[in-house]
């Protein structure tokens, strides 16, 4: 009689086949489930704005995801963007999101990735073009600013048919981004009819964008809705009157809303009763045109050509350069990763009695190549010929099994000693950047970069809040660095940055800050001939090497202790171009791009280099930072006499 073990042994081949069949069916079922999930998800990607996008602007994109299958969750990424947008997709749901495209590209594609699911959209053309600047028109009538679009003939000359170096794209009020970084790079935004439907978050983004150098153009005309939009009405450079009909030089009758400029505003255009007023706000400006020149009735008006010239913002390239330098781009602003203190201390304009990076990883000097090569050469001589000859003379060649590891260990210790300071250094970081405050010190926006040293490998929390945009240089830019990925949940989440042992990283970012940590500039009195301002220092350190920009003058100011205020009085006087050029050459490199021109009347307080300011990034020990602060004057509502309009 067969035992149980014998019967089991005889049935083993059958059991094996059964198990294999079950595994195959399971894998097939899983594959079919994954395939079904992928087939049930569809992705569409398209530029958010229609029209052409210039080379200085990386425009946001719209992604639509359709799920006709089982519920699934995952992340969406456009092209090689550093941002991963998390999404939840219940069955039968369509979701739409607006996100960053990463670097500029002539093709767009979006990827959805979840557990067992990887779906990529079809590639579609982006609307990138070759123009150096981009104007965004917002309103109900796409194409109504088509007179700004370059023609093929004029583009060969580098300008368009109306003399502007810009392409024009269009967006609906409902599509306006709620993130100011999605607007950074635009030369100007023109608000037409229907713009009053923008959300409050979009208006807030507009304000931050203007602070960082954006130029907003608001068109007047019969409609008044956009002129009373909360958040924008207080930015207007002029008091707007009731609708009035006028007749242009070519006998066309049009409706305008005349404006009387406030003090601090200037007239930038005046032809046939159509005029435009501009006033500075942060690093940017707000322009009011008393007519809706986008209306088709203006197509036959000859003055539209010169108005297009007047709306061209000549300061854009200079302000854009300031922002780039604040974030470590251009002019050699990337610090060398040679870990020598001289590479970093060059960013500080204030005199220092000692190296602020002393004792940190940023002060470590790695051994030169010649020294390493010499040490390696000596090692090879010792471990091979010298070791062999000595042991041969002693007739103890078998000792080589012992002496060779000992010699190798000694030289390895010598190599480690060369870089021991780096191994002993603690995690640390330092920051360089620019803080721009809206009038009265409210709504602070930081634009800059931080360099960090991480002693240990793992997942690091950068302790950053309210981050609107962030990136790290990729390996193509800085050979030793690789680009990181960040979750984008409406703000950028940077609490799981992966690092290697003894790694240096650089992060460029823009974020909003607490209004109580900056500097405010309050207008006490303002007249055509003089003004007085109160500067309040809300930081934790003394403000030195400061200056006030007012009436086209650059005026050095006394130091201001933490918590203190200073009253500054300014008299209007003629300023020569030679004087402006002199300041431009001697100014802090970060500020030099903001030198006043003869055609602007910007008022702002520029704080000196702040070394002990509490930087936004707080991963590891905070080393002295190099941060500047710009505070704009509050916008008054006192009307300007006609003789000071220009």
Coordinates of C-alpha atoms in Angstrom, one line a residue:
X1 CA 0.0 0.0 0.0
X2 CA 1.4 3.4 -1.0
X3 CA 2.2 5.9 1.7
X4 CA 0.9 9.4 1.8
X5 CA 4.4 10.7 0.9
X6 CA 4.5 8.4 -2.2
X7 CA 1.1 9.5 -3.4
X8 CA 2.1 13.2 -3.0
X9 CA 5.3 12.5 -4.9
X10 CA 3.4 10.9 -7.8
X11 CA 0.9 13.9 -7.9
X12 CA 3.6 16.5 -7.8
X13 CA 3.9 17.1 -11.6
X14 CA 0.2 17.7 -11.8
X15 CA 0.3 20.1 -9.0
X16 CA 3.2 22.0 -10.5
X17 CA 1.2 22.4 -13.7
X18 CA -1.8 23.6 -11.8
X19 CA 0.3 26.2 -9.9
X20 CA 1.9 27.4 -13.0
X21 CA -1.5 27.8 -14.7
X22 CA -2.9 29.8 -11.7
X23 CA 0.2 32.1 -11.7
X24 CA -0.1 32.7 -15.4
X25 CA -3.8 33.5 -15.1
X26 CA -3.1 35.8 -12.2
X27 CA -0.4 37.7 -14.2
X28 CA -2.7 37.8 -17.2
X29 CA -5.5 39.2 -15.1
X30 CA -3.2 41.8 -13.6
X31 CA -1.9 42.7 -17.0
X32 CA -5.4 43.0 -18.3
X33 CA -6.5 45.1 -15.3
X34 CA -3.5 47.4 -15.8
X35 CA -4.2 47.6 -19.6
X36 CA -7.8 48.3 -18.9
X37 CA -7.0 51.0 -16.4
X38 CA -4.6 52.6 -18.9
X39 CA -7.2 52.3 -21.7
X40 CA -9.8 54.0 -19.6
X41 CA -7.6 57.0 -18.9
X42 CA -7.2 59.6 -21.6
X43 CA -5.1 62.8 -21.4
X44 CA -5.2 66.0 -23.5
X45 CA -2.7 68.8 -23.3
X46 CA -2.8 72.3 -24.9
X47 CA -1.3 75.7 -24.3
X48 CA -3.4 77.8 -21.9
X49 CA -3.1 80.9 -24.0
X50 CA -3.7 81.0 -27.8
X51 CA -1.4 83.0 -30.1
X52 CA 2.3 83.2 -30.1
X53 CA 4.7 83.0 -27.1
X54 CA 8.0 84.8 -27.1
X55 CA 11.4 83.4 -26.0
X56 CA 11.4 85.0 -22.6
X57 CA 8.2 83.4 -21.4
X58 CA 7.5 79.8 -20.4
X59 CA 3.7 79.8 -20.7
X60 CA 1.4 77.5 -18.5
X61 CA -0.4 74.6 -20.1
X62 CA -3.9 73.1 -19.7
X63 CA -4.2 69.4 -19.0
X64 CA -7.5 67.5 -19.1
X65 CA -7.7 63.9 -17.8
X66 CA -10.7 61.6 -18.5
X67 CA -11.2 58.4 -16.4
X68 CA -13.8 56.0 -17.7
X69 CA -12.5 53.0 -15.6
X70 CA -11.8 52.1 -12.0
X71 CA -10.9 54.9 -9.5
X72 CA -7.2 55.7 -9.6
X73 CA -4.8 58.3 -8.2
X74 CA -1.4 59.5 -9.4
X75 CA 0.6 62.4 -10.5
X76 CA 0.7 64.5 -13.7
X77 CA 3.8 65.9 -15.3
X78 CA 4.2 68.0 -18.5
X79 CA 7.3 67.4 -20.6
X80 CA 10.3 67.2 -18.2
X81 CA 8.8 69.7 -15.7
X82 CA 10.2 69.5 -12.1
X83 CA 6.6 69.7 -10.9
X84 CA 4.4 66.7 -10.2
X85 CA 0.7 67.5 -9.7
X86 CA -1.2 64.9 -7.6
X87 CA -4.7 64.0 -8.8
X88 CA -7.5 61.8 -7.6
X89 CA -9.6 60.3 -10.4
X90 CA -12.9 58.6 -9.4
X91 CA -14.8 56.7 -12.0
X92 CA -16.4 58.8 -14.7
X93 CA -14.6 62.0 -13.7
X94 CA -12.9 64.6 -15.9
X95 CA -10.4 66.8 -14.3
X96 CA -8.7 69.9 -15.6
X97 CA -5.5 71.5 -14.2
X98 CA -3.2 74.3 -15.1
X99 CA 0.5 73.6 -14.6
X100 CA 4.0 74.6 -15.6
X101 CA 5.6 73.1 -18.7
X102 CA 9.2 73.1 -17.4
X103 CA 11.6 74.4 -20.0
X104 CA 10.5 76.0 -23.2
X105 CA 9.7 73.4 -25.9
X106 CA 8.1 73.4 -29.3
X107 CA 6.2 70.2 -28.4
X108 CA 4.0 69.5 -25.4
X109 CA 3.0 66.2 -23.8
X110 CA 1.6 65.2 -20.4
X111 CA 2.1 62.0 -18.5
X112 CA -0.2 60.5 -15.8
X113 CA 1.5 57.9 -13.5
X114 CA -0.2 55.9 -10.8
X115 CA 0.0 52.4 -9.2
X116 CA 0.4 50.2 -12.3
X117 CA -0.7 52.9 -14.6
X118 CA 1.4 55.0 -17.0
X119 CA -0.4 57.0 -19.7
X120 CA 1.1 59.7 -22.0
X121 CA -0.8 62.1 -24.1
X122 CA -0.2 62.8 -27.8
X123 CA 2.4 65.3 -28.5
X124 CA 1.0 68.6 -29.6
X125 CA 2.8 71.8 -30.9
X126 CA 3.3 74.5 -28.4
X127 CA 3.0 78.1 -29.4
X128 CA 6.6 79.1 -28.9
X129 CA 8.0 81.7 -31.3
X130 CA 11.1 83.7 -31.8
X131 CA 10.1 87.2 -30.6
X132 CA 12.0 88.4 -27.5
X133 CA 8.9 89.7 -25.7
X134 CA 5.3 88.5 -25.1
X135 CA 2.1 90.5 -24.5
X136 CA -0.9 88.8 -23.0
X137 CA -4.4 90.2 -23.9
X138 CA -7.2 89.3 -21.5
X139 CA -10.8 89.8 -22.5
X140 CA -13.8 88.5 -24.4
X141 CA -12.6 89.2 -28.0
X142 CA -9.5 87.1 -28.9
X143 CA -7.7 88.8 -31.8
X144 CA -8.8 92.3 -31.0
X145 CA -5.1 93.3 -30.3
X146 CA -4.0 91.7 -33.5
X147 CA -2.4 95.0 -34.6
X148 CA 0.5 94.1 -32.2
X149 CA 1.3 90.8 -33.9
X150 CA 4.4 90.8 -36.0
X151 CA 4.1 90.3 -39.8
X152 CA 6.5 88.0 -41.6
X153 CA 8.2 90.9 -43.4
X154 CA 8.6 93.0 -40.2
X155 CA 9.8 90.1 -38.2
X156 CA 12.8 89.8 -40.4
X157 CA 13.7 93.3 -39.2
X158 CA 13.1 92.2 -35.6
X159 CA 10.0 94.4 -35.1
X160 CA 6.4 94.0 -36.0
X161 CA 4.1 96.2 -38.1
X162 CA 3.5 98.6 -35.2
X163 CA 7.1 98.8 -34.0
X164 CA 6.9 96.5 -31.0
X165 CA 9.4 93.7 -30.3
X166 CA 6.6 91.4 -29.1
X167 CA 4.3 88.6 -30.0
X168 CA 0.7 88.6 -28.6
X169 CA -1.2 85.8 -27.0
X170 CA -4.8 85.7 -25.7
X171 CA -6.5 84.3 -22.6
X172 CA -10.0 84.4 -21.2
X173 CA -10.6 86.0 -17.8
X174 CA -11.7 82.7 -16.3
X175 CA -8.4 81.1 -17.4
X176 CA -6.1 83.6 -15.8
X177 CA -3.6 81.8 -13.5
X178 CA -3.8 82.1 -9.8
X179 CA 0.0 81.8 -9.5
X180 CA 2.1 84.9 -10.2
X181 CA 5.1 82.7 -11.4
X182 CA 2.9 81.6 -14.3
X183 CA 3.0 85.2 -15.5
X184 CA 6.7 85.9 -14.9
X185 CA 8.3 86.5 -18.3
X186 CA 5.4 88.4 -19.8
X187 CA 6.3 91.9 -20.9
X188 CA 2.8 93.3 -20.4
X189 CA -0.8 92.2 -19.8
X190 CA -3.6 94.1 -21.4
X191 CA -7.0 94.0 -19.7
X192 CA -10.0 94.6 -22.0
X193 CA -13.7 94.1 -21.8
X194 CA -14.7 91.1 -19.7
X195 CA -11.6 91.1 -17.5
X196 CA -13.8 91.9 -14.5
X197 CA -14.6 88.2 -14.4
X198 CA -11.2 87.3 -13.1
X199 CA -11.1 85.6 -9.8
X200 CA -9.8 87.3 -6.6
X201 CA -6.9 84.8 -6.6
X202 CA -6.0 85.8 -10.2
X203 CA -6.0 89.5 -9.3
X204 CA -3.7 88.7 -6.3
X205 CA -1.4 86.9 -8.8
X206 CA -1.5 90.0 -11.0
X207 CA -0.4 92.3 -8.1
X208 CA 2.5 90.0 -7.2
X209 CA 3.5 89.8 -10.9
X210 CA 3.5 93.7 -11.2
X211 CA 5.7 93.9 -8.0
X212 CA 8.3 91.7 -9.7
X213 CA 8.5 93.9 -12.8
X214 CA 5.3 93.2 -14.7
X215 CA 3.5 96.0 -16.7
X216 CA -0.3 96.0 -16.6
X217 CA -2.3 98.0 -19.2
X218 CA -6.0 98.7 -18.5
X219 CA -8.1 99.8 -21.4
X220 CA -10.9 102.3 -20.8
X221 CA -13.9 103.0 -23.1
X222 CA -17.7 102.6 -22.6
X223 CA -17.4 99.8 -20.0
X224 CA -16.5 100.5 -16.5
X225 CA -16.6 97.0 -14.9
X226 CA -12.9 96.3 -15.1
X227 CA -12.1 99.7 -13.7
X228 CA -13.9 98.9 -10.5
X229 CA -12.5 95.4 -10.0
X230 CA -11.4 95.0 -6.4
X231 CA -7.7 94.7 -6.1
X232 CA -7.1 96.6 -9.4
X233 CA -9.1 99.8 -8.9
X234 CA -6.7 101.0 -6.3
X235 CA -3.8 100.5 -8.7
X236 CA -5.1 102.9 -11.4
X237 CA -2.7 105.8 -12.1
X238 CA -5.6 108.2 -12.7
X239 CA -9.1 109.1 -11.5
X240 CA -11.4 107.9 -14.2
X241 CA -14.4 110.0 -15.3
X242 CA -17.7 109.3 -17.1
X243 CA -17.9 108.2 -20.7
X244 CA -17.5 111.0 -23.3
X245 CA -17.8 110.9 -27.1
X246 CA -15.0 112.6 -29.0
X247 CA -14.1 112.8 -32.7
X248 CA -10.7 111.7 -33.9
X249 CA -8.6 113.4 -36.6
X250 CA -9.9 111.0 -39.3
X251 CA -13.5 112.0 -38.3
X252 CA -14.2 108.8 -36.4
X253 CA -16.4 109.1 -33.3
X254 CA -15.3 107.1 -30.3
X255 CA -16.2 106.8 -26.6
X256 CA -13.5 107.4 -24.0
X257 CA -13.3 107.6 -20.2
X258 CA -11.0 110.6 -19.6
X259 CA -8.6 110.3 -16.7
X260 CA -6.9 112.8 -14.5
X261 CA -3.5 111.4 -13.2
X262 CA -2.6 111.1 -9.6
X263 CA 0.6 112.6 -8.2
X264 CA 3.4 110.2 -9.1
X265 CA 1.8 109.2 -12.4
X266 CA 3.0 110.4 -15.8
X267 CA 1.5 110.8 -19.2
X268 CA 3.1 108.4 -21.8
X269 CA 0.8 109.1 -24.7
X270 CA -1.5 111.9 -25.9
X271 CA -2.8 112.1 -29.5
X272 CA -6.3 113.1 -30.8
X273 CA -7.7 113.1 -27.2
X274 CA -6.5 109.6 -26.6
X275 CA -4.1 109.5 -23.7
X276 CA -2.4 107.0 -21.4
X277 CA -1.0 107.5 -17.9
X278 CA 1.5 105.2 -16.1
X279 CA 2.5 104.9 -12.5
X280 CA 5.1 102.6 -10.8
X281 CA 4.1 99.8 -8.6
X282 CA 6.9 97.7 -7.1
X283 CA 9.4 97.0 -9.9
X284 CA 6.6 97.2 -12.5
X285 CA 4.0 99.7 -13.5
X286 CA 0.3 100.1 -14.2
X287 CA -0.9 102.0 -17.4
X288 CA -4.4 103.4 -18.0
X289 CA -5.5 104.1 -21.6
X290 CA -8.7 106.2 -21.7
X291 CA -10.1 104.4 -24.8
X292 CA -10.5 100.8 -25.8
X293 CA -8.1 100.9 -28.6
X294 CA -8.8 97.2 -29.3
X295 CA -12.2 98.1 -30.6
X296 CA -12.4 97.5 -34.4
X297 CA -13.4 101.2 -34.8
X298 CA -9.8 102.1 -34.1
X299 CA -8.4 100.0 -37.0
X300 CA -8.6 103.1 -39.3
X301 CA -7.0 105.4 -36.7
X302 CA -3.4 106.3 -37.6
X303 CA -2.5 107.0 -34.0
X304 CA -2.7 103.4 -33.1
X305 CA 0.8 102.9 -34.5
X306 CA 2.4 105.4 -32.2
X307 CA 0.3 104.2 -29.2
X308 CA 1.7 100.7 -29.8
X309 CA 5.2 102.2 -29.6
X310 CA 4.3 104.0 -26.3
X311 CA 3.0 100.8 -24.7
X312 CA 6.3 99.0 -25.5
X313 CA 8.0 98.6 -22.1
X314 CA 11.6 99.5 -22.5
X315 CA 12.5 98.6 -18.9
X316 CA 11.4 95.0 -19.3
X317 CA 14.8 93.6 -20.2
X318 CA 16.6 95.5 -17.4
X319 CA 14.1 94.4 -14.7
X320 CA 14.1 90.9 -16.0
X321 CA 17.8 90.9 -15.7
X322 CA 17.6 91.9 -12.1
X323 CA 15.3 89.0 -11.3
X324 CA 17.6 86.6 -13.2
X325 CA 20.6 87.8 -11.2
X326 CA 18.6 87.5 -7.9
X327 CA 18.0 83.8 -8.7
X328 CA 21.5 83.1 -9.7
X329 CA 21.2 83.3 -13.5
X330 CA 23.5 85.3 -15.7
X331 CA 26.7 87.4 -15.1
X332 CA 28.5 84.4 -13.5
X333 CA 26.1 84.4 -10.6
X334 CA 26.2 80.7 -10.2
X335 CA 28.6 80.1 -7.4
X336 CA 31.4 77.6 -8.2
X337 CA 31.0 74.3 -6.5
X338 CA 34.7 74.2 -5.7
X339 CA 33.8 74.5 -2.0
X340 CA 36.1 77.5 -1.6
X341 CA 35.0 80.4 0.5
X342 CA 36.0 83.0 -2.1
X343 CA 33.4 81.6 -4.5
X344 CA 30.7 82.5 -2.0
X345 CA 31.9 85.7 -0.2
X346 CA 32.0 87.5 -3.6
X347 CA 28.2 87.8 -3.3
X348 CA 28.5 90.1 -0.3
X349 CA 28.8 93.8 -0.9
X350 CA 29.0 94.8 2.8
X351 CA 32.5 94.8 4.4
X352 CA 33.1 91.8 6.6
X353 CA 35.8 91.4 9.3
X354 CA 36.0 87.7 8.8
X355 CA 34.8 84.9 6.5
X356 CA 31.1 84.4 7.2
X357 CA 31.4 80.8 6.0
X358 CA 34.4 79.9 8.3
X359 CA 34.0 76.4 9.7
X360 CA 31.2 75.4 7.3
X361 CA 31.3 73.1 4.3
X362 CA 31.4 76.2 2.1
X363 CA 34.8 77.2 3.5
X364 CA 36.4 73.8 2.8
X365 CA 39.2 73.8 0.3
X366 CA 39.6 70.6 -1.6
X367 CA 43.2 69.5 -2.4
X368 CA 44.4 70.7 -5.9
X369 CA 44.7 68.1 -8.7
X370 CA 48.5 68.3 -8.6
X371 CA 48.7 67.3 -5.0
X372 CA 46.3 64.4 -5.5
X373 CA 48.3 63.3 -8.5
X374 CA 51.6 63.5 -6.5
X375 CA 50.1 61.5 -3.7
X376 CA 48.8 58.8 -6.1
X377 CA 52.2 58.6 -7.8
X378 CA 54.1 58.1 -4.5
X379 CA 51.5 55.4 -3.5
X380 CA 52.2 53.5 -6.7
X381 CA 56.0 53.7 -6.2
X382 CA 55.7 52.5 -2.6
X383 CA 53.2 49.7 -3.1
X384 CA 54.9 48.1 -6.1
X385 CA 58.7 48.6 -6.7
X386 CA 59.8 49.8 -3.2
X387 CA 57.7 47.2 -1.4
X388 CA 58.9 44.4 -3.7
X389 CA 62.6 45.3 -3.6
X390 CA 62.7 45.7 0.2
X391 CA 60.9 42.4 0.8
X392 CA 63.1 40.7 -1.8
X393 CA 66.2 41.9 -0.1
X394 CA 64.9 40.6 3.2
X395 CA 63.9 37.4 1.5
X396 CA 60.4 37.8 2.9
X397 CA 58.3 38.1 -0.3
X398 CA 55.4 36.3 1.4
X399 CA 55.0 39.4 3.7
X400 CA 53.6 41.2 0.7
X401 CA 50.2 39.8 1.7
X402 CA 50.5 42.0 4.8
X403 CA 52.6 45.0 3.8
X404 CA 50.6 45.9 0.7
X405 CA 47.2 46.3 2.5
X406 CA 49.1 48.3 5.2
X407 CA 50.6 50.7 2.7
X408 CA 47.2 51.1 1.0
X409 CA 45.6 51.8 4.3
X410 CA 48.1 54.5 5.1
X411 CA 47.7 56.3 1.8
X412 CA 43.9 55.9 2.0
X413 CA 44.0 57.6 5.4
X414 CA 46.1 60.4 3.8
X415 CA 43.5 60.9 1.1
X416 CA 40.7 61.0 3.7
X417 CA 42.6 63.5 5.7
X418 CA 42.7 65.9 2.7
X419 CA 38.9 66.2 2.8
X420 CA 38.3 65.5 6.5
X421 CA 36.9 69.0 7.0
X422 CA 34.0 68.3 4.6
X423 CA 33.2 65.1 6.5
X424 CA 33.2 67.0 9.8
X425 CA 31.0 69.9 8.5
X426 CA 27.4 70.0 9.5
X427 CA 24.4 70.6 7.2
X428 CA 24.1 74.3 6.3
X429 CA 22.7 76.7 3.8
X430 CA 23.0 80.3 2.7
X431 CA 20.7 82.5 0.6
X432 CA 20.9 85.3 -1.9
X433 CA 17.9 87.1 -3.3
X434 CA 15.6 90.1 -3.5
X435 CA 12.5 90.9 -1.5
X436 CA 10.1 93.3 -3.1
X437 CA 7.3 94.8 -1.0
X438 CA 4.1 96.4 -2.3
X439 CA 3.2 99.9 -0.9
X440 CA 3.3 100.2 2.9
X441 CA 5.4 97.0 3.1
X442 CA 2.5 94.6 2.5
X443 CA 2.5 91.5 0.3
X444 CA 6.3 90.7 0.3
X445 CA 7.6 88.6 -2.5
X446 CA 11.0 86.8 -2.4
X447 CA 12.9 86.0 -5.6
X448 CA 16.3 84.3 -5.1
X449 CA 18.2 81.1 -4.5
X450 CA 19.7 79.1 -1.7
X451 CA 22.8 76.9 -1.7
X452 CA 22.7 74.0 0.8
X453 CA 25.2 71.4 2.0
X454 CA 23.7 68.1 3.2
X455 CA 25.9 65.9 5.3
X456 CA 23.8 62.8 5.2
X457 CA 21.8 61.0 2.5
X458 CA 18.0 60.8 2.8
X459 CA 14.8 62.7 2.5
X460 CA 15.3 66.4 3.5
X461 CA 12.7 69.0 4.5
X462 CA 13.7 72.4 3.2
X463 CA 11.2 74.1 5.6
X464 CA 9.9 76.4 2.9
X465 CA 6.4 77.9 3.0
X466 CA 4.2 79.6 0.4
X467 CA 6.5 78.7 -2.5
X468 CA 5.0 79.7 -5.9
X469 CA 7.8 78.2 -8.1
X470 CA 11.0 76.3 -7.5
X471 CA 13.6 74.4 -9.4
X472 CA 17.2 73.0 -9.2
X473 CA 19.8 73.3 -11.9
X474 CA 20.0 70.1 -13.9
X475 CA 23.1 68.1 -14.7
X476 CA 23.5 70.0 -18.0
X477 CA 23.9 73.3 -16.2
X478 CA 26.0 72.2 -13.3
X479 CA 27.7 68.9 -13.9
X480 CA 27.5 67.6 -10.3
X481 CA 23.8 68.4 -9.8
X482 CA 20.7 66.7 -10.9
X483 CA 17.2 68.2 -11.2
X484 CA 14.8 67.4 -8.4
X485 CA 11.0 66.9 -8.6
X486 CA 8.5 68.7 -6.4
X487 CA 4.9 68.1 -5.6
X488 CA 2.7 71.0 -6.8
X489 CA -0.5 71.2 -4.7
X490 CA -1.2 74.8 -5.5
X491 CA 2.0 75.7 -3.7
X492 CA 5.3 73.8 -4.1
X493 CA 6.0 71.2 -1.5
X494 CA 9.7 70.7 -0.8
X495 CA 9.7 68.4 2.3
X496 CA 11.1 65.3 0.6
X497 CA 14.1 66.3 -1.3
X498 CA 16.4 63.3 -1.9
X499 CA 20.1 63.9 -1.1
X500 CA 23.4 62.0 -1.3
X501 CA 26.0 62.0 1.4
X502 CA 28.1 65.3 1.5
X503 CA 26.1 66.8 -1.4
X504 CA 25.8 70.4 -2.4
X505 CA 22.5 71.6 -3.9
X506 CA 21.2 74.9 -5.3
X507 CA 17.5 75.8 -5.3
X508 CA 16.0 78.7 -7.2
X509 CA 12.5 79.8 -5.9
X510 CA 9.9 82.5 -5.5
X511 CA 7.6 82.7 -2.5
X512 CA 5.6 85.1 -0.5
X513 CA 6.7 86.2 3.0
X514 CA 5.2 87.6 6.2
X515 CA 4.5 91.3 5.8
X516 CA 5.8 92.0 9.3
X517 CA 9.4 91.0 8.3
X518 CA 10.1 93.6 5.7
X519 CA 10.5 97.4 5.2
X520 CA 7.6 99.8 4.6
X521 CA 7.8 103.2 2.8
X522 CA 4.9 105.5 3.7
X523 CA 4.1 108.7 1.8
X524 CA 3.6 111.6 4.3
X525 CA 3.3 114.4 1.9
X526 CA 3.5 114.7 -1.9
X527 CA 3.5 117.8 -4.1
X528 CA 4.8 118.6 -7.6
X529 CA 8.0 120.1 -6.0
X530 CA 8.7 118.0 -2.9
X531 CA 7.8 114.9 -0.9
X532 CA 8.4 113.3 2.5
X533 CA 8.4 109.7 3.3
X534 CA 8.6 107.5 6.4
X535 CA 10.7 104.4 6.2
X536 CA 10.1 101.7 8.9
X537 CA 12.5 98.9 9.5
X538 CA 10.6 95.7 10.5
X539 CA 13.6 93.4 10.1
X540 CA 15.9 92.1 12.8
X541 CA 19.0 94.0 11.8
X542 CA 20.4 97.4 11.1
X543 CA 19.7 98.7 7.6
X544 CA 22.9 100.3 6.1
X545 CA 24.1 101.4 2.7
X546 CA 20.5 102.3 1.8
X547 CA 19.1 104.8 -0.7
X548 CA 15.8 106.4 -1.8
X549 CA 14.8 106.6 -5.4
X550 CA 12.5 109.6 -5.9
X551 CA 11.9 112.3 -8.5
X552 CA 14.5 110.5 -10.6
X553 CA 17.2 111.0 -7.9
X554 CA 19.2 108.5 -6.0
X555 CA 19.5 109.7 -2.5
X556 CA 21.7 108.0 0.2
X557 CA 19.9 107.6 3.5
X558 CA 21.1 107.1 7.1
X559 CA 21.2 103.7 8.8
X560 CA 17.9 102.5 10.4
X561 CA 17.9 100.3 13.5
X562 CA 15.5 97.4 13.9
X563 CA 12.0 98.7 14.7
X564 CA 12.9 102.3 14.1
X565 CA 11.6 104.8 11.4
X566 CA 13.2 107.6 9.5
X567 CA 11.5 110.5 7.8
X568 CA 13.1 111.4 4.4
X569 CA 12.4 114.6 2.6
X570 CA 13.1 115.1 -1.1
X571 CA 13.0 118.3 -3.3
X572 CA 12.4 117.9 -7.0
X573 CA 15.4 119.1 -9.1
X574 CA 16.7 118.5 -12.6
X575 CA 18.8 115.3 -12.9
X576 CA 21.2 115.0 -15.8
X577 CA 21.7 111.8 -17.7
X578 CA 25.4 111.9 -16.7
X579 CA 24.4 111.7 -13.0
X580 CA 22.1 108.8 -13.7
X581 CA 24.9 107.0 -15.7
X582 CA 27.3 107.6 -12.8
X583 CA 24.9 105.9 -10.4
X584 CA 24.3 103.1 -12.8
X585 CA 28.0 102.3 -13.0
X586 CA 28.7 102.5 -9.2
X587 CA 25.5 100.8 -7.9
X588 CA 25.2 97.3 -6.4
X589 CA 25.2 94.9 -9.4
X590 CA 21.8 93.6 -8.4
X591 CA 20.3 97.1 -8.3
X592 CA 22.1 98.6 -11.3
X593 CA 19.4 97.3 -13.7
X594 CA 16.9 99.6 -11.9
X595 CA 18.7 102.8 -12.6
X596 CA 16.1 105.6 -13.2
X597 CA 15.6 106.9 -16.6
X598 CA 14.7 110.4 -17.7
X599 CA 11.1 109.3 -18.6
X600 CA 10.1 107.7 -15.3
X601 CA 9.2 108.9 -11.8
X602 CA 9.6 105.8 -9.7
X603 CA 9.6 106.0 -5.9
X604 CA 11.1 103.2 -3.8
X605 CA 13.4 102.5 -0.9
X606 CA 16.4 100.2 -1.5
X607 CA 17.7 98.5 1.7
X608 CA 21.4 97.6 1.9
X609 CA 22.7 94.0 1.9
X610 CA 21.1 92.1 4.8
X611 CA 23.4 89.4 6.1
X612 CA 21.4 88.2 9.1
X613 CA 18.0 88.3 7.6
X614 CA 16.0 85.1 8.3
X615 CA 16.1 83.4 4.9
X616 CA 13.1 81.5 3.7
X617 CA 15.0 78.2 3.4
X618 CA 15.9 76.7 6.8
X619 CA 17.4 73.3 6.1
X620 CA 20.4 72.8 8.4
X621 CA 22.4 75.7 9.9
X622 CA 21.6 79.1 8.4
X623 CA 24.8 80.9 7.4
X624 CA 24.8 84.7 6.8
X625 CA 22.6 85.5 3.7
X626 CA 22.9 88.1 1.1
X627 CA 19.4 89.6 0.7
X628 CA 18.3 93.0 -0.6
X629 CA 14.9 94.6 0.1
X630 CA 13.0 97.0 -2.1
X631 CA 10.0 98.8 -0.7
X632 CA 7.6 100.8 -2.9
X633 CA 5.8 104.0 -1.8
X634 CA 2.1 103.7 -1.1
X635 CA -0.1 105.0 -4.0
X636 CA -1.8 108.3 -3.1
X637 CA -5.0 109.6 -4.6
X638 CA -4.0 113.3 -4.8
X639 CA -4.5 114.6 -8.3
X640 CA -1.5 116.0 -10.1
X641 CA -1.6 119.5 -11.7
X642 CA -1.4 119.4 -15.5
X643 CA 2.0 121.0 -15.6
X644 CA 3.6 117.9 -14.0
X645 CA 1.9 115.2 -16.0
X646 CA 4.9 114.7 -18.3

